[in-house]
CSV table of C-alpha atoms in Angstrom, one decimal:
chain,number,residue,atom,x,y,z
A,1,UNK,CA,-12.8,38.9,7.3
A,2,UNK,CA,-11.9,36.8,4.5
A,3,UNK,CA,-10.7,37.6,1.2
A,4,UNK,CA,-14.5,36.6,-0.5
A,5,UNK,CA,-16.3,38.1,2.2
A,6,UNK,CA,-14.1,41.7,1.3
A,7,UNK,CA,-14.8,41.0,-2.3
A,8,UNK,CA,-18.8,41.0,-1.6
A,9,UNK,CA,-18.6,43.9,0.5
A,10,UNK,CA,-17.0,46.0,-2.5
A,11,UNK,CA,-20.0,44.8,-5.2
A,12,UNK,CA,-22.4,46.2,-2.7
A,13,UNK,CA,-20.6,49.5,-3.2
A,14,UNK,CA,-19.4,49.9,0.6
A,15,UNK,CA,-16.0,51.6,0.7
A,16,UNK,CA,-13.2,50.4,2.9
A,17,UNK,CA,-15.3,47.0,4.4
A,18,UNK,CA,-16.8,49.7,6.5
A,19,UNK,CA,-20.8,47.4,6.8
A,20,UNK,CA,-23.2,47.1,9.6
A,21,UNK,CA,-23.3,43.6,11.1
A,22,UNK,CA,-26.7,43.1,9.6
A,23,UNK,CA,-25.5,43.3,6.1
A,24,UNK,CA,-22.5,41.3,7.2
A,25,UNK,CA,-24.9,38.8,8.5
A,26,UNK,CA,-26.9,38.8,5.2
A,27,UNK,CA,-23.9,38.4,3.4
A,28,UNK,CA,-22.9,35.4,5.5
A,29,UNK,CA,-26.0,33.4,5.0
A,30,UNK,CA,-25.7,34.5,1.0
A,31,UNK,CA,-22.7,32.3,0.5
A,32,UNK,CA,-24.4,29.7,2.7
A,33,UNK,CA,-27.2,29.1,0.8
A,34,UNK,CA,-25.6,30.4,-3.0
A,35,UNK,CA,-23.0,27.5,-2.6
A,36,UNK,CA,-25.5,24.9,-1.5
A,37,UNK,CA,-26.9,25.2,-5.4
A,38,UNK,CA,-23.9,26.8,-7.5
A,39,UNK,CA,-23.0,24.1,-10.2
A,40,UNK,CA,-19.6,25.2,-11.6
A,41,UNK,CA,-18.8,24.4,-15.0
A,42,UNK,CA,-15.9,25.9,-17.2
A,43,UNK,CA,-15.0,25.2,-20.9
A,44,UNK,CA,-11.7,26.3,-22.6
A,45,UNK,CA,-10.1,26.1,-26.4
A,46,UNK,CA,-6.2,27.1,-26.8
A,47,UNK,CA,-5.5,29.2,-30.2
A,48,UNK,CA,-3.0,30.5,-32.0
A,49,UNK,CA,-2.7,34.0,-31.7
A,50,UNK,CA,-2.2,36.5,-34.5
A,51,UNK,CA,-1.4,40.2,-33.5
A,52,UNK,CA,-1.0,43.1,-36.7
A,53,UNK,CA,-0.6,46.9,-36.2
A,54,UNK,CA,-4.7,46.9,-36.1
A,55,UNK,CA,-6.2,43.6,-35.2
A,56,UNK,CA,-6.1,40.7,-33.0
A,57,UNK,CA,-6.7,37.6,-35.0
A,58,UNK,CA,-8.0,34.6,-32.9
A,59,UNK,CA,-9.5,31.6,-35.3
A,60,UNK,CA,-11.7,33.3,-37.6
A,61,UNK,CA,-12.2,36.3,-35.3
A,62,UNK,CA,-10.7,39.5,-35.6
A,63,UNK,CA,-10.5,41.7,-33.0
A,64,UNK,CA,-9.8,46.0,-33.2
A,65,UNK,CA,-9.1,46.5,-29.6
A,66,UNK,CA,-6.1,48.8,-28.3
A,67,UNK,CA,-6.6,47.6,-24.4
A,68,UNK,CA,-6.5,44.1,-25.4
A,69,UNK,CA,-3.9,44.5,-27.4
A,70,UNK,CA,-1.7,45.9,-24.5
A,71,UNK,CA,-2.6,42.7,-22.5
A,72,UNK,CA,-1.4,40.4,-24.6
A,73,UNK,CA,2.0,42.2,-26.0
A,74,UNK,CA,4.0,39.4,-26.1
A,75,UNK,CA,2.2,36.1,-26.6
A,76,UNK,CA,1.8,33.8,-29.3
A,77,UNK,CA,-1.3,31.9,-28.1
A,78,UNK,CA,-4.6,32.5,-26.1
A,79,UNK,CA,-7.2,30.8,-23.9
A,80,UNK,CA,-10.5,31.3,-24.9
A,81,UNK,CA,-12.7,30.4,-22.1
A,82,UNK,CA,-16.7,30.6,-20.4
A,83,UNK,CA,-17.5,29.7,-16.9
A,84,UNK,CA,-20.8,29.9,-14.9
A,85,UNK,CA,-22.1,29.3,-11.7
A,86,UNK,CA,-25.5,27.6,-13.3
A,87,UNK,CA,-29.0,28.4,-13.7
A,88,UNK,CA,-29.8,27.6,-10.0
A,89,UNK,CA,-28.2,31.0,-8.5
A,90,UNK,CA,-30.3,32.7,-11.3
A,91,UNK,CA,-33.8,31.0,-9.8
A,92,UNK,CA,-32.3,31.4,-6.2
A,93,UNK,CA,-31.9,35.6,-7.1
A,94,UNK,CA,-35.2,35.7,-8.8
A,95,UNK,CA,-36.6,34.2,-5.9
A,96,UNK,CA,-35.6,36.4,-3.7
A,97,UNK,CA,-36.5,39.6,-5.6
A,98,UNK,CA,-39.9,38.8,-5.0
A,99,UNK,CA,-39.9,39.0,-1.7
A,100,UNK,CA,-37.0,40.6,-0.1
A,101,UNK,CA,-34.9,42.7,-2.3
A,102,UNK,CA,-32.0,43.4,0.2
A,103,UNK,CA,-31.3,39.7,0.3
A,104,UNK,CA,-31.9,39.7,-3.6
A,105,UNK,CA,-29.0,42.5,-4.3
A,106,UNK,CA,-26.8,40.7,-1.5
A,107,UNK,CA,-26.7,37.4,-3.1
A,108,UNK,CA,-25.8,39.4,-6.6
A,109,UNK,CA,-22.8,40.3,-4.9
A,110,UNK,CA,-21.7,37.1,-3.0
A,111,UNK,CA,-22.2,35.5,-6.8
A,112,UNK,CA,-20.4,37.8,-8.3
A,113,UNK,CA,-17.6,37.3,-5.7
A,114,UNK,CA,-17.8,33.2,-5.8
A,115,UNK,CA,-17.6,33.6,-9.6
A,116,UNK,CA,-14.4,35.4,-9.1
A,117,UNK,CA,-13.0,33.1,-6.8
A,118,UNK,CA,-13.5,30.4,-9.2
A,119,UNK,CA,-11.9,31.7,-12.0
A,120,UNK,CA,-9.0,32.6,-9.9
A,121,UNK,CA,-8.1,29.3,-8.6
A,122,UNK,CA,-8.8,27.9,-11.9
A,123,UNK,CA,-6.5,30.3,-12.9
A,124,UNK,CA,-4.0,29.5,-10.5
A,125,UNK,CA,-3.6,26.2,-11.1
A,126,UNK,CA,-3.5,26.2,-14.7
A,127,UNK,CA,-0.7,29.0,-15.0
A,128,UNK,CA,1.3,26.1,-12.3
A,129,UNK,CA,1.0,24.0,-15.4
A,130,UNK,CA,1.9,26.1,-18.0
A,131,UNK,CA,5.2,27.1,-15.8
A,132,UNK,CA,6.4,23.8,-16.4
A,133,UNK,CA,7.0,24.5,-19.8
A,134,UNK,CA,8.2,27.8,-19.3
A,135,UNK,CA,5.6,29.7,-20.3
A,136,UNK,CA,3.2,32.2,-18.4
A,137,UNK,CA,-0.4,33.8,-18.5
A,138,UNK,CA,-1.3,37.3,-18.3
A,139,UNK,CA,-4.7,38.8,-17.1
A,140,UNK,CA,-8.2,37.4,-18.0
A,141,UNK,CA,-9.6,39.9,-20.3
A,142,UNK,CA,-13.2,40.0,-20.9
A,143,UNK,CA,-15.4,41.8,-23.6
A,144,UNK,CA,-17.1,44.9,-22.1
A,145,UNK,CA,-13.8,45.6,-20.4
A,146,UNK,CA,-12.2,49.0,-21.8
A,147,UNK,CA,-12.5,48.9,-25.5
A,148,UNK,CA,-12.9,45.7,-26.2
A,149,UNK,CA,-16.6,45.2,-27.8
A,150,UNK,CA,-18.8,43.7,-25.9
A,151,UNK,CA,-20.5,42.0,-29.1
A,152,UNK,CA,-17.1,39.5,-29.4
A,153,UNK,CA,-19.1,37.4,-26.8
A,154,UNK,CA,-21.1,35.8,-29.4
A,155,UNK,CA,-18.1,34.8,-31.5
A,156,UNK,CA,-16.5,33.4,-28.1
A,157,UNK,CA,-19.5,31.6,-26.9
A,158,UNK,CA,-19.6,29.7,-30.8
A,159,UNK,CA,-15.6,29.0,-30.5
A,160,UNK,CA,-16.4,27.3,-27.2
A,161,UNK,CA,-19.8,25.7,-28.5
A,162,UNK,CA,-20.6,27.0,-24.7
A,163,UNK,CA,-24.5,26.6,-25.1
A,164,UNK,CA,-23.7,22.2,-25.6
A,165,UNK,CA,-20.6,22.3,-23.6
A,166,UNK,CA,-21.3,23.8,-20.3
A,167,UNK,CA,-25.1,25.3,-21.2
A,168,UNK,CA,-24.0,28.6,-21.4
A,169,UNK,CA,-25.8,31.2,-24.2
A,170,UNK,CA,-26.4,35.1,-24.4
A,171,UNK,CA,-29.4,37.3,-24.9
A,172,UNK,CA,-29.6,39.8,-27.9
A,173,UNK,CA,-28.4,42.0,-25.8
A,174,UNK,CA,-25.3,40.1,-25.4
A,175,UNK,CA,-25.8,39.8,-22.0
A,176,UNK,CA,-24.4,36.1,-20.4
A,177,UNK,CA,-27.3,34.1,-19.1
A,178,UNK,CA,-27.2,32.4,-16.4
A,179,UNK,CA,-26.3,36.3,-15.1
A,180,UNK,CA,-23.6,34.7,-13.1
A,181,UNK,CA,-21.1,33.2,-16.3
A,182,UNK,CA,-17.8,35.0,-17.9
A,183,UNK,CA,-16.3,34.6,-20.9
A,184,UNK,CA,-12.5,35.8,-20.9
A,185,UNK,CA,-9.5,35.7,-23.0
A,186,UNK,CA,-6.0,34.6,-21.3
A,187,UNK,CA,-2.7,35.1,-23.0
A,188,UNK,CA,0.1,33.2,-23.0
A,189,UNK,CA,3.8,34.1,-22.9
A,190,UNK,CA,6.8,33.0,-23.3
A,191,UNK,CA,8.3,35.6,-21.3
A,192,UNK,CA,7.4,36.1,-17.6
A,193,UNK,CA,5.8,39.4,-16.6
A,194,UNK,CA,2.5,41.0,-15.2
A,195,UNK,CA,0.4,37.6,-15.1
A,196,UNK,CA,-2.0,38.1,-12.0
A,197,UNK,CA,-3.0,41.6,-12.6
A,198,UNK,CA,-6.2,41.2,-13.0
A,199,UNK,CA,-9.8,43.1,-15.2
A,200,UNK,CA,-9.4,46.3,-12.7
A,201,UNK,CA,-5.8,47.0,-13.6
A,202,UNK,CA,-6.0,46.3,-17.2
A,203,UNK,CA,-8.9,48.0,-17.9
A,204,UNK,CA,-9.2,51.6,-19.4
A,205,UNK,CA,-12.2,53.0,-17.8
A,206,UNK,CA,-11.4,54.8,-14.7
A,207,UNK,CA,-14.5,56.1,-13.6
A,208,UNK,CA,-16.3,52.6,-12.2
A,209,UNK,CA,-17.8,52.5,-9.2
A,210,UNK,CA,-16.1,48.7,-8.5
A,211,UNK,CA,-12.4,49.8,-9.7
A,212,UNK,CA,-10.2,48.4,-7.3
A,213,UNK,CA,-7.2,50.3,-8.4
A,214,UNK,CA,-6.3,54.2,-8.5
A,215,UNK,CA,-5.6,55.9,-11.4
């Protein structure tokens, strides 16, 4: 079972991989048809980054976030960035909710996991890059995540200019739409440390039904 697959598994809630070979099976022709229509698109903006005893300054925003501010201990700039999978998975869900629900919460999950996967290898090879100079990224930090307001997305979204740049805008609920998008912060260091730990590990709230990590 592959590393996606696993990842799809653990949105749906099972524990341990442990799923019937008819979920398995839905899951399997999920990503089959989800990346027949994903259109991947991802915009990023370097900034200076300003840290004080209380706030996080990045541009014009300011930022009061004690999580965040442990994630990026030690770096002087930041990667501001927005991805999505496109409006296509969005129709494809909504389609399917109509008519057979399973399928509908199945293809949720394999988004959410392909959307992951994405940012990942993005991630990957930009932090190849930036090791050229010497320098390092830590964890993709998102708002929602621990203490850090979920309300900074419409700040990020305007720094990207992500509704132009890769059509992606929020609701007033701040909610991402298309569903399947991210906006994350990534700092950069000079110093080499805890780069790849990723939104589990870094953030605060223990009691998530997807945390992948104890504690």
């Amino acid at each position: 079972m592959d590393k996606i697959t696993k990842e799809a598994i653990r949105y749906l809630g099972y524990k341990n991989n442990q799923v019937d070979n008819g979920t398995l099976n839905l899951i399997n022709n999920s990503f089959e048809e989800l990346k027949e229509i994903v259109s991947e698109k991802l915009i990023y903006r370097v900034f200076k980054l300003d840290i004080t005893d209380e706030y996080i300054k990045i541009g014009q925003m300011k930022i009061k976030s004690k999580n965040l501010m442990k994630n990026l201990n030690g770096c002087d700039e930041v990667i501001v960035l927005g991805a999505t999978l496109g409006i296509q998975v969005d129709f494809l869900i909504r389609r399917y909710s109509n008519v057979q629900m399973a399928k509908a919460v199945v293809l949720q999950a394999c988004a959410a996991a392909l959307l992951e996967e994405y940012l990942d290898n993005w991630q990957y090879q930009k932090q190849k890059e930036y090791e050229i100079k010497n320098r390092y990224l830590k964890a993709r930090f998102s708002p929602g995540y621990g203490d850090f307001d979920i309300q900074h997305q419409e700040m990020l979204l305007r720094m990207l200019d992500s509704a132009k740049t890769i059509g992606l805008t929020m609701t007033q609920g701040y909610m991402l739409t298309p569903s399947k998008s991210v906006t994350a912060l990534i700092g950069i260091s000079k110093e080499k440390g805890s780069c790849l730990k990723q939104g589990c590990e870094t953030c605060g709230k223990k009691d998530c039904e997807f945390r992948k990590v104890k504690g």
